[in-house]
Coordinates of C-alpha atoms in Angstrom, one line a residue:
M1 CA -170.9 232.4 2.6
A2 CA -174.3 231.3 4.5
L3 CA -177.6 229.8 2.3
F4 CA -180.6 230.4 4.3
G5 CA -183.9 231.1 4.1
R6 CA -185.2 233.0 6.7
L7 CA -184.8 237.2 7.9
P8 CA -181.0 238.1 8.3
T9 CA -179.4 239.5 11.3
M10 CA -177.9 242.4 9.5
M11 CA -179.5 242.9 6.2
R12 CA -179.4 246.7 4.6
E13 CA -179.5 247.9 0.7
E14 CA -176.1 248.8 -0.9
P15 CA -176.1 251.6 -3.9
K16 CA -172.8 250.7 -4.4
L17 CA -173.8 247.0 -5.8
A18 CA -176.4 248.7 -7.7
G19 CA -176.6 247.6 -11.6
K20 CA -173.9 245.5 -11.0
G21 CA -175.6 242.0 -11.1
R22 CA -175.1 241.8 -7.4
R23 CA -177.5 241.1 -4.5
G24 CA -178.0 239.8 -0.7
E25 CA -176.8 241.2 2.4
M26 CA -174.4 243.0 3.2
A27 CA -173.0 242.3 6.7
K28 CA -170.2 243.4 9.3
N29 CA -168.3 240.8 11.0
A30 CA -168.2 242.1 14.6
D31 CA -164.9 240.4 15.2
E32 CA -163.1 241.2 11.9
N33 CA -165.3 243.7 10.2
I34 CA -165.6 242.0 7.2
L35 CA -167.9 242.3 4.6
K36 CA -170.1 239.2 3.2
V37 CA -173.0 239.0 0.6
V38 CA -175.6 236.8 1.6
P39 CA -177.4 235.5 -1.0
T40 CA -181.5 234.4 0.4
L41 CA -182.7 231.4 -1.9
M42 CA -185.9 230.3 -0.3
P43 CA -188.4 231.1 -2.9
K44 CA -191.8 232.0 0.0
V45 CA -191.4 233.3 3.2
Q46 CA -193.7 233.3 5.7
E47 CA -195.7 236.1 6.0
D48 CA -194.5 237.3 9.2
E49 CA -191.1 237.4 8.3
K50 CA -192.1 239.6 5.5
E51 CA -193.8 241.7 7.9
K52 CA -190.7 241.7 10.1
A53 CA -188.5 242.7 6.7
N54 CA -190.7 245.9 5.6
A55 CA -191.2 247.0 9.4
R56 CA -187.4 247.6 9.2
G57 CA -187.6 249.5 6.0
L58 CA -185.7 245.9 4.3
G59 CA -189.0 244.9 1.9
H60 CA -190.9 242.4 0.8
D61 CA -188.9 241.8 -3.0
I62 CA -185.6 241.4 -1.3
F63 CA -187.4 237.3 -0.3
H64 CA -187.7 236.4 -3.6
L65 CA -185.1 234.9 -6.1
P66 CA -184.1 237.4 -9.2
P67 CA -186.8 236.8 -12.3
G68 CA -185.5 234.1 -14.6
M69 CA -182.8 232.6 -11.6
N70 CA -182.5 229.9 -9.5
A71 CA -180.6 228.9 -6.2
G72 CA -178.0 227.1 -8.6
G73 CA -177.8 230.5 -10.5
V74 CA -177.5 232.5 -7.4
V75 CA -174.6 231.0 -6.1
R76 CA -172.7 231.1 -9.6
D77 CA -173.0 234.5 -9.7
Y78 CA -172.1 235.0 -5.9
L79 CA -168.8 232.2 -6.3
K80 CA -167.6 234.1 -9.8
Q81 CA -167.7 237.3 -7.3
V82 CA -165.8 235.0 -4.6
H83 CA -163.2 233.6 -7.9
G84 CA -162.4 236.9 -9.5
Y85 CA -161.4 238.3 -5.6
I86 CA -159.2 235.2 -4.7
W87 CA -157.2 235.3 -8.1
N88 CA -157.2 239.6 -8.2
I89 CA -154.8 239.0 -4.8
E90 CA -151.2 240.1 -5.5
A91 CA -149.6 237.4 -3.9
L92 CA -151.4 235.0 -6.3
K93 CA -151.2 236.9 -9.3
S94 CA -147.2 236.0 -9.6
L95 CA -148.0 232.2 -9.5
Q96 CA -146.9 230.5 -12.6
D97 CA -149.7 228.1 -13.7
P98 CA -150.3 226.8 -10.0
K99 CA -152.4 223.3 -9.2
V100 CA -155.4 224.5 -7.5
L101 CA -157.3 222.3 -5.1
Y102 CA -160.5 224.4 -3.6
V103 CA -162.1 222.8 -0.6
F104 CA -166.3 223.6 0.0
T105 CA -167.6 222.8 3.0
V106 CA -171.6 221.8 3.3
P107 CA -174.0 220.3 5.8
A108 CA -173.9 217.0 6.5
S109 CA -177.6 217.6 6.2
F110 CA -177.1 218.4 1.9
S111 CA -178.0 215.4 -0.2
K112 CA -176.3 214.1 -2.7
P113 CA -177.9 216.4 -5.5
A114 CA -177.3 219.2 -3.6
Q115 CA -173.8 218.6 -3.1
L116 CA -173.5 218.1 -6.7
A117 CA -175.9 221.3 -7.7
I118 CA -172.5 222.7 -5.5
K119 CA -170.0 221.5 -7.6
D120 CA -172.1 222.5 -10.4
A121 CA -171.9 226.1 -9.6
A122 CA -168.8 226.3 -8.6
S123 CA -167.6 224.8 -11.5
E124 CA -169.4 227.0 -13.7
A125 CA -168.2 230.5 -11.6
G126 CA -164.7 229.3 -12.7
F127 CA -163.7 226.8 -10.3
R128 CA -162.9 224.4 -12.8
D129 CA -159.7 225.5 -13.1
G130 CA -158.5 223.5 -10.2
T131 CA -160.1 220.4 -8.3
I132 CA -163.3 220.4 -6.3
Y133 CA -163.7 218.9 -3.3
L134 CA -166.2 218.7 -0.5
V135 CA -165.5 218.0 3.3
K136 CA -168.7 217.7 5.0
E137 CA -168.8 220.8 7.9
P138 CA -169.5 218.0 11.1
E139 CA -166.7 216.0 9.7
G140 CA -164.0 218.8 9.7
A141 CA -164.7 219.6 12.9
A142 CA -164.4 216.4 14.2
T143 CA -161.5 216.4 13.1
H144 CA -159.9 219.5 14.0
V145 CA -160.8 218.8 17.8
F146 CA -159.6 215.8 17.5
E147 CA -155.8 217.3 16.3
R148 CA -156.2 219.3 19.2
G149 CA -156.0 216.4 21.6
L150 CA -159.8 217.6 23.0
L151 CA -161.3 213.8 22.1
S152 CA -157.7 212.2 23.9
E153 CA -160.7 209.7 26.0
L154 CA -162.2 208.7 22.6
K155 CA -162.0 204.8 21.8
E156 CA -162.8 202.7 18.8
Y157 CA -166.4 202.1 18.3
E158 CA -167.8 205.1 20.9
K159 CA -170.1 207.7 19.2
I160 CA -169.0 211.4 18.9
M161 CA -171.9 213.9 18.5
V162 CA -170.9 217.0 16.1
V163 CA -173.4 220.2 17.1
D164 CA -172.7 222.8 14.6
L165 CA -174.0 226.1 16.0
G166 CA -174.0 228.5 12.6
G167 CA -175.3 231.7 11.6
G168 CA -178.0 229.8 9.3
T169 CA -179.1 226.5 11.1
V170 CA -177.9 223.8 13.6
D171 CA -176.9 220.9 11.7
I172 CA -176.2 218.1 13.7
A173 CA -174.2 214.7 12.8
T174 CA -173.5 211.7 14.9
Y175 CA -170.6 209.0 13.8
M176 CA -169.0 206.6 15.2
A177 CA -165.1 205.8 15.8
S178 CA -163.4 203.4 13.9
K179 CA -159.6 204.8 13.9
V180 CA -158.4 206.7 17.1
E181 CA -154.3 205.9 16.9
D182 CA -153.1 209.0 14.7
T183 CA -155.9 210.7 12.6
L184 CA -159.5 210.7 13.5
Q185 CA -161.4 208.2 11.1
T186 CA -165.4 208.0 11.6
K187 CA -168.4 206.7 10.0
Y188 CA -172.0 207.2 9.7
L189 CA -173.8 204.9 11.9
E190 CA -176.0 203.2 9.8
P191 CA -178.3 200.3 10.9
S192 CA -175.9 197.5 9.2
E193 CA -173.9 198.1 12.3
G194 CA -176.8 197.4 14.6
L195 CA -177.0 201.1 15.3
V196 CA -180.2 203.4 15.0
S197 CA -179.7 204.8 11.0
L198 CA -178.6 208.9 12.0
P199 CA -178.3 210.9 8.8
A200 CA -177.2 214.7 9.0
Y201 CA -180.0 216.8 10.9
Y202 CA -180.9 220.1 10.5
N203 CA -182.9 223.1 12.3
H204 CA -183.1 226.9 11.3
T205 CA -182.4 228.0 14.7
N206 CA -179.2 230.4 14.2
L207 CA -178.0 233.4 15.2
S208 CA -179.8 235.7 13.6
D209 CA -182.7 234.2 16.1
I210 CA -180.6 235.8 19.6
D211 CA -180.5 239.3 17.6
R212 CA -184.2 239.1 16.0
N213 CA -185.7 238.6 19.9
F214 CA -183.5 241.4 21.2
H215 CA -185.0 243.5 17.8
D216 CA -188.4 242.7 18.9
L217 CA -188.4 242.7 22.2
L218 CA -187.4 246.7 21.6
S219 CA -190.0 247.7 19.5
S220 CA -192.8 246.1 21.3
R221 CA -191.6 247.6 24.4
F222 CA -190.5 251.1 22.6
G223 CA -193.0 251.1 19.5
Q224 CA -192.0 252.9 16.4
K225 CA -189.8 255.3 18.2
F226 CA -187.1 252.5 18.2
S227 CA -188.7 250.5 15.4
K228 CA -188.1 254.0 13.1
Q229 CA -184.7 254.6 14.2
P230 CA -181.9 254.7 11.2
V231 CA -180.6 251.9 10.5
N232 CA -176.9 253.4 11.6
C233 CA -178.5 253.5 14.8
T234 CA -179.8 250.2 15.5
G235 CA -178.9 248.0 12.8
P236 CA -175.4 246.3 12.4
G237 CA -172.4 248.2 12.8
S238 CA -174.6 250.4 15.1
P239 CA -173.0 251.0 18.9
L240 CA -176.1 249.7 19.9
M241 CA -175.5 246.5 17.9
E242 CA -171.7 246.2 19.0
L243 CA -173.0 246.8 22.4
F244 CA -175.5 243.9 22.0
E245 CA -172.6 241.9 20.7
Y246 CA -170.2 242.7 23.8
Y247 CA -173.1 241.3 26.2
K248 CA -173.6 238.3 23.9
R249 CA -170.0 237.7 24.3
T250 CA -169.3 237.9 27.7
M251 CA -172.4 237.5 30.0
T252 CA -172.2 233.4 31.2
G253 CA -175.7 232.8 32.6
D254 CA -174.3 233.4 36.5
E255 CA -175.0 236.9 37.0
A256 CA -176.9 238.1 39.8
S257 CA -180.5 238.3 39.0
T258 CA -180.8 242.1 39.5
K259 CA -177.8 242.3 37.0
K260 CA -179.3 245.9 34.1
L261 CA -177.7 246.2 31.3
Q262 CA -177.5 249.4 29.8
F263 CA -177.6 250.7 25.6
Y264 CA -177.8 254.4 24.9
L265 CA -180.0 255.0 22.4
P266 CA -181.9 258.6 22.3
M267 CA -185.4 258.2 21.6
D268 CA -187.9 261.0 21.9
L269 CA -190.1 259.0 24.5
D270 CA -193.7 260.2 26.3
N271 CA -193.9 259.2 30.0
P272 CA -191.1 256.2 29.7
N273 CA -191.1 253.4 32.4
P274 CA -188.2 253.8 34.2
R275 CA -188.0 250.4 34.9
H276 CA -186.8 249.9 31.3
H277 CA -185.7 253.2 30.1
D278 CA -183.5 256.3 31.5
A279 CA -184.1 259.4 30.4
D280 CA -181.6 261.4 31.9
A281 CA -179.4 259.1 30.5
Q282 CA -180.7 258.5 27.6
E283 CA -180.0 254.6 27.8
I284 CA -182.4 251.6 27.1
I285 CA -182.1 249.2 30.7
L286 CA -182.8 245.4 30.0
S287 CA -182.9 243.4 33.3
M288 CA -182.3 239.5 33.4
D289 CA -185.5 238.5 32.8
D290 CA -185.3 240.7 29.8
W291 CA -182.1 239.1 28.6
G292 CA -183.3 235.2 29.5
D293 CA -186.7 236.3 27.1
I294 CA -184.6 236.7 24.4
F295 CA -182.2 233.8 24.5
T296 CA -184.5 231.4 26.4
P297 CA -186.3 230.5 23.0
V298 CA -183.3 230.2 21.3
L299 CA -181.9 228.0 23.8
D300 CA -185.0 225.6 24.6
E301 CA -185.2 225.0 20.9
I302 CA -181.7 223.9 20.4
K303 CA -181.4 221.9 23.3
L304 CA -185.0 219.8 22.2
F305 CA -183.3 219.2 19.0
I306 CA -179.9 217.8 20.9
Q307 CA -182.3 215.7 22.9
D308 CA -183.9 214.4 20.4
Q309 CA -181.0 213.4 18.3
F310 CA -179.0 212.0 21.6
N311 CA -182.3 209.2 21.7
K312 CA -183.0 208.1 18.6
A313 CA -178.8 207.3 18.6
K314 CA -180.7 204.7 21.6
G315 CA -177.0 205.0 23.3
P316 CA -174.7 207.1 25.0
F317 CA -172.0 209.8 23.3
K318 CA -169.2 210.0 24.6
Y319 CA -168.3 213.1 23.1
I320 CA -170.8 216.3 21.5
V321 CA -168.4 218.4 20.1
L322 CA -170.0 222.0 20.1
V323 CA -168.8 224.7 16.7
G324 CA -169.9 226.9 15.2
G325 CA -170.7 231.0 15.8
L326 CA -173.2 230.1 18.2
A327 CA -170.9 228.7 20.4
N328 CA -168.8 231.2 20.9
I329 CA -171.8 232.7 23.7
P330 CA -170.7 231.6 26.6
W331 CA -174.7 231.5 27.4
I332 CA -175.5 229.5 25.4
R333 CA -172.2 226.9 26.0
N334 CA -173.0 226.8 29.3
A335 CA -176.5 225.8 29.2
I336 CA -176.1 222.7 26.7
R337 CA -173.5 222.0 29.5
Q338 CA -175.6 222.3 32.1
S339 CA -178.1 220.0 30.2
F340 CA -176.2 216.9 28.5
H341 CA -172.8 217.0 30.9
S342 CA -171.9 213.6 32.8
D343 CA -169.7 210.9 33.4
Q344 CA -170.5 209.3 30.4
T345 CA -170.9 211.9 28.0
L346 CA -168.5 215.0 28.1
V347 CA -169.7 218.6 26.1
I348 CA -166.4 220.3 25.1
C349 CA -165.9 223.3 22.9
C350 CA -162.6 224.7 21.4
P351 CA -160.9 227.4 21.1
Q352 CA -162.9 229.5 18.5
P353 CA -165.4 227.2 17.4
E354 CA -166.4 229.5 14.4
L355 CA -162.9 228.5 12.6
A356 CA -163.3 224.8 13.4
V357 CA -165.0 223.6 10.4
V358 CA -161.9 224.9 7.9
R359 CA -159.2 224.2 9.8
G360 CA -160.5 220.3 10.4
A361 CA -161.3 220.5 6.6
L362 CA -157.6 221.4 5.9
G363 CA -156.4 218.6 8.4
R364 CA -159.0 216.0 6.7
L365 CA -158.1 216.6 3.3
S366 CA -154.2 217.2 3.6
S367 CA -153.5 213.8 5.4
D368 CA -154.1 212.4 2.2
F369 CA -150.7 214.5 0.6
K370 CA -147.4 214.1 1.6
Q371 CA -146.2 217.0 3.4
L372 CA -142.8 218.7 2.4
V373 CA -140.5 221.5 3.9
I374 CA -137.9 222.5 2.0
S375 CA -134.4 222.9 4.3
P376 CA -133.4 227.0 3.7
W377 CA -130.0 226.2 5.2
Y378 CA -127.4 223.1 6.3
Y379 CA -128.7 221.9 9.8
G380 CA -126.4 219.5 12.2
V381 CA -124.7 218.5 15.4
G382 CA -120.6 219.1 16.6
N383 CA -118.0 216.5 17.4
L384 CA -117.4 216.1 21.1
K385 CA -114.1 215.1 20.2
N386 CA -113.1 217.6 17.5
E387 CA -114.8 220.6 15.1
E388 CA -116.5 218.2 12.6
I389 CA -119.9 218.6 12.2
T390 CA -122.3 216.1 11.3
W391 CA -124.8 216.8 9.1
L392 CA -128.5 216.0 9.6
F393 CA -129.9 218.5 6.8
N394 CA -128.9 219.4 3.5
K395 CA -129.4 222.7 2.2
D396 CA -132.3 222.9 -0.5
E397 CA -133.9 219.4 0.2
Q398 CA -137.1 218.0 0.4
Y399 CA -138.0 216.8 4.1
S400 CA -141.2 215.3 5.5
D401 CA -142.6 218.0 7.8
G402 CA -142.5 216.7 11.3
K403 CA -140.1 213.7 9.8
S404 CA -136.7 213.1 11.2
P405 CA -133.2 212.3 9.3
I406 CA -131.6 209.8 12.4
K407 CA -128.2 209.5 12.6
G408 CA -126.5 206.6 15.0
F409 CA -123.5 208.3 17.5
T410 CA -121.3 207.0 20.5
L411 CA -119.9 208.4 23.1
T412 CA -118.0 207.3 26.5
H413 CA -119.1 208.6 30.1
K414 CA -117.0 207.9 32.5
Q415 CA -118.5 207.5 36.4
G416 CA -118.4 211.0 38.3
D417 CA -118.2 213.5 34.4
S418 CA -121.4 215.4 34.5
K419 CA -124.3 213.3 32.7
C420 CA -125.4 216.3 30.8
I421 CA -123.9 216.9 28.1
Q422 CA -123.5 220.0 25.8
I423 CA -123.7 219.1 21.8
P424 CA -123.9 222.1 19.9
V425 CA -125.9 222.6 16.6
Y426 CA -124.5 224.4 13.7
G427 CA -126.0 225.6 10.5
C428 CA -124.7 226.9 7.5
N429 CA -125.9 228.8 4.0
R430 CA -123.3 227.8 2.0
A431 CA -123.8 225.8 -1.5
N432 CA -121.6 223.1 0.1
S433 CA -121.4 222.1 3.4
P434 CA -118.4 222.5 5.8
R435 CA -116.5 220.0 7.3
F436 CA -115.6 221.8 9.9
T437 CA -116.8 224.2 12.5
K438 CA -114.3 226.9 11.4
G439 CA -115.6 226.8 8.0
N440 CA -116.8 230.0 6.1
G441 CA -120.5 230.6 6.9
V442 CA -120.7 228.2 9.9
L443 CA -122.9 229.7 12.8
H444 CA -123.4 228.3 16.1
L445 CA -127.3 228.5 17.0
G446 CA -127.1 226.9 20.6
Y447 CA -127.1 223.9 22.4
F448 CA -128.4 220.7 22.8
T449 CA -128.4 218.7 26.4
L450 CA -128.3 215.3 26.0
D451 CA -129.6 214.6 29.6
L452 CA -127.8 211.4 31.0
R453 CA -129.7 211.6 34.5
T454 CA -133.0 210.5 32.6
I455 CA -131.7 206.8 31.6
N456 CA -130.5 203.7 33.6
L457 CA -126.6 203.5 32.8
G458 CA -126.8 200.7 34.5
K459 CA -128.2 198.5 31.6
M460 CA -125.4 199.9 29.6
W461 CA -122.2 198.7 28.5
H462 CA -119.5 199.5 31.1
V463 CA -116.1 198.6 31.8
E464 CA -113.9 199.9 34.6
G465 CA -111.5 201.5 32.9
D466 CA -107.7 202.8 34.2
E467 CA -108.4 205.3 36.6
G468 CA -110.5 202.8 38.6
R469 CA -114.2 204.5 37.0
L470 CA -116.3 202.7 35.2
E471 CA -116.9 203.8 31.8
Y472 CA -119.9 203.4 30.2
K473 CA -120.5 203.3 26.1
I474 CA -123.6 205.4 25.4
E475 CA -125.1 204.0 21.5
F476 CA -128.0 206.6 20.8
T477 CA -129.3 208.0 17.8
R478 CA -130.2 211.7 17.0
Q479 CA -133.0 212.8 15.1
M480 CA -134.2 216.5 13.7
A481 CA -137.3 217.5 12.7
Y482 CA -138.4 220.1 10.7
V483 CA -142.1 221.6 11.7
G484 CA -143.0 224.4 9.0
K485 CA -146.5 225.4 10.5
A486 CA -144.7 225.8 13.9
G487 CA -141.8 227.4 12.7
V488 CA -139.6 225.3 15.0
L489 CA -136.8 222.7 14.6
Q490 CA -136.7 219.9 16.9
I491 CA -133.5 218.5 17.9
R492 CA -134.1 215.1 20.1
A493 CA -131.5 212.1 21.3
L494 CA -133.2 208.4 21.7
T495 CA -131.6 204.5 23.2
L496 CA -131.3 202.2 20.5
G497 CA -134.4 201.2 22.8
G498 CA -136.3 204.1 21.4
M499 CA -136.5 205.8 25.0
L500 CA -135.8 209.7 25.2
I501 CA -133.3 210.8 26.6
G502 CA -133.5 214.0 28.4
K503 CA -135.5 216.9 26.5
L504 CA -137.0 217.8 22.9
L505 CA -135.2 220.8 22.2
E506 CA -137.3 223.2 19.8
M507 CA -135.3 226.3 18.1
E508 CA -137.5 229.0 16.0
M509 CA -136.9 228.6 12.4
D510 CA -137.5 230.7 10.0
I511 CA -138.6 227.5 8.1
A512 CA -141.4 228.4 5.3
A513 CA -144.7 226.5 5.9
P514 CA -145.4 222.9 4.6
V515 CA -145.7 222.7 0.9
Y516 CA -148.3 220.3 -0.5
F517 CA -147.4 217.8 -3.2
G518 CA -149.8 215.3 -4.6
F519 CA -149.6 215.7 -8.7
S520 CA -145.7 215.4 -8.5
V521 CA -146.0 219.0 -8.7
F522 CA -146.4 222.3 -6.6
L523 CA -150.0 221.7 -5.0
M524 CA -151.6 224.8 -3.6
F525 CA -154.3 224.6 -1.1
V526 CA -156.9 227.7 -1.7
F527 CA -159.6 227.3 0.8
I528 CA -163.1 228.8 -0.2
V529 CA -165.1 228.1 2.8
V530 CA -168.3 228.3 1.7
A531 CA -171.2 227.5 4.8
F532 CA -174.2 226.5 2.8
I533 CA -177.5 226.4 4.4
P534 CA -180.3 224.1 3.7
S535 CA -183.7 225.3 2.1
P536 CA -186.0 224.1 -0.2
C537 CA -184.0 224.8 -2.9
F538 CA -180.9 222.7 -1.7
S539 CA -181.8 219.7 -0.2

């Protein structure tokens, strides 16, 4: 849910909601075709924006809070609908008294009172049946890109700027890395650390500004012939806006200056300018100069905002991390890179930047809980001398996700024999584990290759055998681990010194995703991703 005080890009009345205590915006997501309701919480809206809304048939009243309501009440009512929707999902109805963790993400610029107001609204909306956590959006985004290995060059005490190019605002927060070994730990830059104080900042430039500029250009060019078009011709989900969305996602800024963009829209124009409208094809024509006029004001404001925060830091940033919906637009992304990318500062954008916040919130919060997988079968390896099986995983037992039970092994390798030794891998679904490979229910799953070519045999204990060949005593540990998120069973062998022998083997298995245990009972994560945008009501 995005709460913002400016004219939403896609807003229209939904008759089906009338009389049900619902209000706000029905918007179509171009990627997933989902509907979202966006309450507008600004108590005052600039007159020019009211006029733009009125010109599009939206009316002034849509910008005002309902009588007798405050911003928290609107959020509470909306979250009641969200809570009801979640617990009407069939897969969740059957859960017996689950312990639930609800995670809400908020801009880093939110004040403490604003954060408390969000928690209070969520609690009143029904989320008190679980534990409510707030995660700051830039922290979640930074965690996500770190976990994906995108901050590989980050060192302690280096600074990160997270730029959340969202649908409602541009939100910037700056951090200094205090730990980078296994998980990213950050802290705000504070004066006590000899650094300028950099709390979070936000700017009202947003994704809707681009769509608004597009509509304003066509309205000024074609007048009421365009502005009076039906909503299904120029509004959200219309062929016109779908094509505009396509161009936004594909244009990079490197196109030839002569490139033309055509949009089919029948309009009964008097003496149309052929530079702007093809009367025969009934197409609107945009030049690259037009495209620049749509994007440049948004780009300039974003770059100025980033530069301002860059200057306040009084020192270089190792990374500028771009997240949020606007980061999906190549024209915006490339322009920011051209302005700020250097040998000292790397500008990066992760895949699916619009999901970086929620994925990072999951990673950041779940690191506080023990992640366990339950083995559905027995899994083990065969003995090279006989048909015995050494079981490493026991059926129905819990194991830490990604962690390995370790068993020691010893084998004798004779000089001249193959250094690639095939070790069979077995599984069994019986209640009790059989000792030998011929037991009922034992399945041969594949082979693990112990590749002795990757180690220095000369450092192993060895002796000359009866045949005049050297015999090497190979002592090693064999490790097996579930990685529930990836759905694989990992097997590897290590020397006693910890050196990998050969390669890690990954076998796809029907492994349930990790279960999170935090209160000694089943703890299910239900993520309610709420992108709260600052307004005078919540700041």
